[in-house]
Amino acid sequence: MVLLLAAAGAWVVAAGDGLGQPNPFSRLTGREQPVEASAVWYERADRRGRIVVDRSGNPALIWQEGSQEVHAVYVNRASGGGEVMLSDTDRALLRVSNLGGATYFPSDAPDGVIVEQIGPAHTLVAAPASAQDLQRIARELADGIGRLNRNQVTVEVPSLGPVDNAYLADAMLLALMGAERAQRRHIRDLRTVRIETGARPHAHMAGGTLTITIEPGRGYAGRPSSDYIRRAIDGAR
């Protein structure tokens, strides 16, 4: 295992080479993946986009077209029948009735919007990433958080191989998203972001270090959401 360390200011970042650009590691490599009946496209009734619901694994996955985050969701029985898909922070993302009707709960429509199934989709996987890709993303994460809290920020991330590295890179993207949404007073002393592997996805912050644990072998289902990471930062004190 190779440990990569990226400190803010240690590298020069070229213009346009930041995490604000489309993330290459959250793209769907659908051309290489089989179309499965368990992965389907839904279209929003308000015509504001489509989502993929991928039930090929447990937990299931939901991705809104154009979004930088794939959500791992846990299926529970819904009150009144049907089922509801919950994020790792217990936020309802999709509800499916006994008759097959579905309601999606995105951030831009928290009261829900009807979605209609329109056809099969590819399973949700991330494009492979090299050790050099991880170093670049780690540098960008360090610089991004450094701009938020004016600190010298260090990012520690292992390199596991191209397939697993994709989800390490994705975890770093989610770490920045979580930090950007956290209360500024809670990230004031954040100086280290550590990405590690473990038995279950988790995030916690203590002593100025944000530790994010992922199970890379589980793909998108093996890392905490950006909102889980935000809560870990905001709940650190």
Coordinates of C-alpha atoms in Angstrom, one line a residue:
M1 CA 0.0 0.0 0.0
V2 CA 1.4 3.4 -1.0
L3 CA 0.5 6.4 1.1
L4 CA 0.0 9.6 -0.9
L5 CA 0.3 12.9 1.0
A6 CA -1.0 16.1 -0.6
A7 CA -0.6 19.4 1.2
A8 CA -2.3 22.6 0.2
G9 CA 0.2 24.8 -1.7
A10 CA 2.6 22.0 -2.4
W11 CA 1.7 21.8 -6.1
V12 CA 0.6 24.3 -8.6
V13 CA -2.9 23.7 -9.8
A14 CA -3.6 24.6 -13.5
A15 CA -6.5 26.8 -14.2
G16 CA -9.7 24.8 -14.6
D17 CA -8.1 21.7 -13.0
G18 CA -10.3 21.7 -9.9
L19 CA -13.0 19.7 -8.1
G20 CA -15.5 22.2 -9.5
Q21 CA -15.1 20.6 -12.9
P22 CA -17.1 17.4 -13.8
N23 CA -15.6 14.6 -11.7
P24 CA -14.1 11.9 -14.0
F25 CA -14.5 9.3 -11.2
S26 CA -18.3 9.7 -10.8
R27 CA -18.9 9.2 -14.5
L28 CA -20.8 6.0 -15.4
T29 CA -18.8 3.5 -17.4
G30 CA -22.0 2.2 -18.8
R31 CA -20.5 1.2 -22.1
E32 CA -18.5 -1.5 -20.3
Q33 CA -21.4 -2.6 -18.0
P34 CA -24.3 -4.9 -18.8
V35 CA -27.8 -3.5 -18.9
E36 CA -29.7 -5.2 -16.1
A37 CA -33.4 -5.4 -15.3
S38 CA -32.5 -4.3 -11.8
A39 CA -31.1 -1.0 -13.0
V40 CA -33.7 1.4 -14.5
W41 CA -34.1 4.9 -15.7
Y42 CA -36.9 7.1 -14.2
E43 CA -37.9 10.5 -15.6
R44 CA -39.2 13.3 -13.5
A45 CA -42.7 14.4 -14.2
D46 CA -41.6 18.0 -14.1
R47 CA -39.1 17.3 -16.9
R48 CA -36.2 18.5 -14.8
G49 CA -34.1 15.4 -15.3
R50 CA -33.8 11.7 -15.0
I51 CA -32.5 9.3 -12.3
V52 CA -31.1 5.8 -12.3
V53 CA -32.2 3.4 -9.6
D54 CA -29.7 0.5 -9.5
R55 CA -30.9 -2.5 -7.4
S56 CA -28.2 -4.8 -8.5
G57 CA -26.5 -4.7 -5.1
N58 CA -27.4 -4.0 -1.4
P59 CA -27.7 -1.2 -0.6
A60 CA -29.3 0.0 -3.8
L61 CA -28.0 3.1 -5.6
I62 CA -29.7 6.3 -6.9
W63 CA -28.0 8.8 -9.2
Q64 CA -29.6 11.9 -10.7
E65 CA -28.4 12.7 -14.2
G66 CA -25.8 15.5 -14.0
S67 CA -25.1 15.1 -10.3
Q68 CA -21.6 14.5 -8.8
E69 CA -22.9 12.1 -6.1
V70 CA -24.3 8.6 -6.3
H71 CA -26.4 7.8 -3.2
A72 CA -26.4 4.5 -1.5
V73 CA -30.0 3.8 -0.2
Y74 CA -31.5 1.3 2.1
V75 CA -34.9 -0.1 1.4
N76 CA -37.5 -0.1 4.1
R77 CA -41.3 -0.7 4.2
A78 CA -43.2 2.5 3.9
S79 CA -46.1 3.4 6.1
G80 CA -49.3 2.7 4.2
G81 CA -47.6 0.1 2.0
G82 CA -44.9 0.1 -0.6
E83 CA -41.3 0.8 0.1
V84 CA -39.1 3.8 0.8
M85 CA -35.4 4.2 0.0
L86 CA -33.4 6.0 2.7
S87 CA -29.9 7.5 2.6
D88 CA -27.3 6.8 5.3
T89 CA -28.6 9.9 7.1
D90 CA -32.2 8.5 7.0
R91 CA -33.3 11.0 4.3
A92 CA -36.0 9.6 2.1
L93 CA -34.9 9.7 -1.6
L94 CA -37.5 7.5 -3.3
R95 CA -40.8 6.1 -2.4
V96 CA -42.5 3.3 -4.5
S97 CA -46.1 2.4 -3.9
N98 CA -47.6 -1.1 -4.0
L99 CA -48.9 -0.3 -7.5
G100 CA -45.5 0.7 -8.8
G101 CA -45.9 4.5 -8.7
A102 CA -42.8 6.3 -7.6
T103 CA -42.0 9.7 -5.9
Y104 CA -38.5 11.1 -5.8
F105 CA -37.3 13.6 -3.1
P106 CA -34.4 15.7 -4.5
S107 CA -33.0 18.7 -2.8
D108 CA -34.7 21.0 -5.3
A109 CA -38.2 19.4 -4.6
P110 CA -38.1 18.3 -1.0
D111 CA -41.9 17.6 -1.0
G112 CA -41.4 15.1 -3.8
V113 CA -41.9 14.8 -7.5
I114 CA -43.4 11.9 -9.4
V115 CA -41.1 9.9 -11.5
E116 CA -42.0 7.4 -14.2
Q117 CA -39.9 4.4 -15.3
I118 CA -38.7 4.8 -18.9
G119 CA -36.4 1.9 -19.5
P120 CA -33.4 -0.2 -18.4
A121 CA -30.1 1.4 -17.3
H122 CA -26.5 0.4 -16.9
T123 CA -25.3 -0.4 -13.4
L124 CA -23.6 2.4 -11.6
V125 CA -19.8 2.1 -11.4
A126 CA -16.9 4.6 -11.4
A127 CA -14.2 4.8 -14.0
P128 CA -10.8 3.4 -12.8
A129 CA -8.2 5.8 -11.3
S130 CA -4.4 5.7 -11.1
A131 CA -2.2 6.7 -8.2
Q132 CA -1.4 9.9 -10.1
D133 CA -5.2 10.6 -10.3
L134 CA -5.5 10.2 -6.6
Q135 CA -2.6 12.5 -6.0
R136 CA -4.2 15.2 -8.1
I137 CA -7.6 14.8 -6.5
A138 CA -6.0 14.8 -3.0
R139 CA -4.1 18.1 -3.9
E140 CA -7.4 19.6 -5.0
L141 CA -9.2 18.5 -1.9
A142 CA -6.4 20.0 0.3
D143 CA -6.5 23.3 -1.6
G144 CA -10.3 23.4 -1.5
I145 CA -10.6 23.0 2.2
G146 CA -7.6 25.3 2.7
R147 CA -9.5 28.0 0.9
L148 CA -12.5 27.5 3.2
N149 CA -10.6 27.7 6.5
R150 CA -7.3 29.4 5.6
N151 CA -5.3 26.4 7.0
Q152 CA -2.5 24.3 5.6
V153 CA -4.5 21.1 5.0
T154 CA -3.0 17.6 4.5
V155 CA -4.8 14.7 2.8
E156 CA -3.8 11.1 3.4
V157 CA -5.0 8.5 1.0
P158 CA -3.8 4.9 0.2
S159 CA -3.4 3.7 -3.4
L160 CA -5.1 0.3 -3.9
G161 CA -5.3 -0.2 -7.6
P162 CA -7.3 1.4 -10.4
V163 CA -10.7 -0.1 -9.7
D164 CA -10.7 0.6 -5.9
N165 CA -8.9 3.9 -6.4
A166 CA -12.0 5.2 -8.2
Y167 CA -13.9 5.1 -4.9
L168 CA -11.1 6.6 -2.9
A169 CA -11.2 9.5 -5.4
D170 CA -15.0 9.7 -5.1
A171 CA -14.7 9.8 -1.3
M172 CA -12.4 12.8 -1.5
L173 CA -14.9 14.6 -3.7
L174 CA -17.7 13.9 -1.2
A175 CA -15.3 15.1 1.6
L176 CA -15.1 18.5 -0.1
M177 CA -18.8 18.6 -0.7
G178 CA -19.4 17.9 3.0
A179 CA -16.9 20.5 4.1
E180 CA -18.4 23.1 1.8
R181 CA -21.9 22.5 3.4
A182 CA -20.6 22.4 7.0
Q183 CA -20.7 25.3 9.4
R184 CA -17.6 27.4 9.0
R185 CA -16.8 27.4 12.7
H186 CA -16.6 23.6 12.6
I187 CA -14.0 23.4 9.9
R188 CA -11.9 26.2 11.3
D189 CA -9.4 23.8 12.9
L190 CA -9.6 21.1 10.2
R191 CA -6.0 20.3 9.1
T192 CA -6.0 16.7 8.0
V193 CA -8.3 14.6 5.9
R194 CA -7.6 10.9 6.2
I195 CA -9.2 8.3 3.8
E196 CA -8.8 4.7 5.0
T197 CA -10.4 1.3 4.4
G198 CA -12.4 -0.5 6.9
A199 CA -15.3 -2.9 7.7
R200 CA -18.0 -0.3 7.1
P201 CA -18.4 3.2 5.6
H202 CA -18.0 5.9 8.3
A203 CA -16.8 9.4 9.0
H204 CA -15.8 11.2 12.1
M205 CA -13.8 14.2 13.1
A206 CA -11.6 14.7 16.1
G207 CA -8.6 16.8 17.0
G208 CA -8.5 18.6 13.6
T209 CA -8.6 15.3 11.6
L210 CA -11.5 14.2 9.5
T211 CA -11.3 10.4 9.0
I212 CA -13.4 8.8 6.3
T213 CA -13.6 5.0 6.2
I214 CA -14.7 3.3 3.0
E215 CA -15.1 -0.3 1.7
P216 CA -13.8 0.1 -1.8
G217 CA -14.8 -3.4 -2.9
R218 CA -18.5 -2.4 -2.5
G219 CA -18.2 0.4 -5.0
Y220 CA -20.5 3.4 -4.4
A221 CA -22.3 1.5 -1.6
G222 CA -19.0 1.4 0.4
R223 CA -18.5 5.1 1.3
P224 CA -20.4 7.6 3.3
S225 CA -22.5 10.3 1.6
S226 CA -21.5 13.9 1.5
D227 CA -24.3 14.7 4.0
Y228 CA -23.0 12.0 6.4
I229 CA -19.6 13.6 6.2
R230 CA -21.1 17.1 6.8
R231 CA -22.8 15.8 9.9
A232 CA -19.6 14.3 11.1
I233 CA -17.9 17.7 10.8
D234 CA -20.7 19.6 12.4
G235 CA -21.1 17.1 15.2
A236 CA -17.4 17.1 16.1
R237 CA -17.9 19.6 18.9

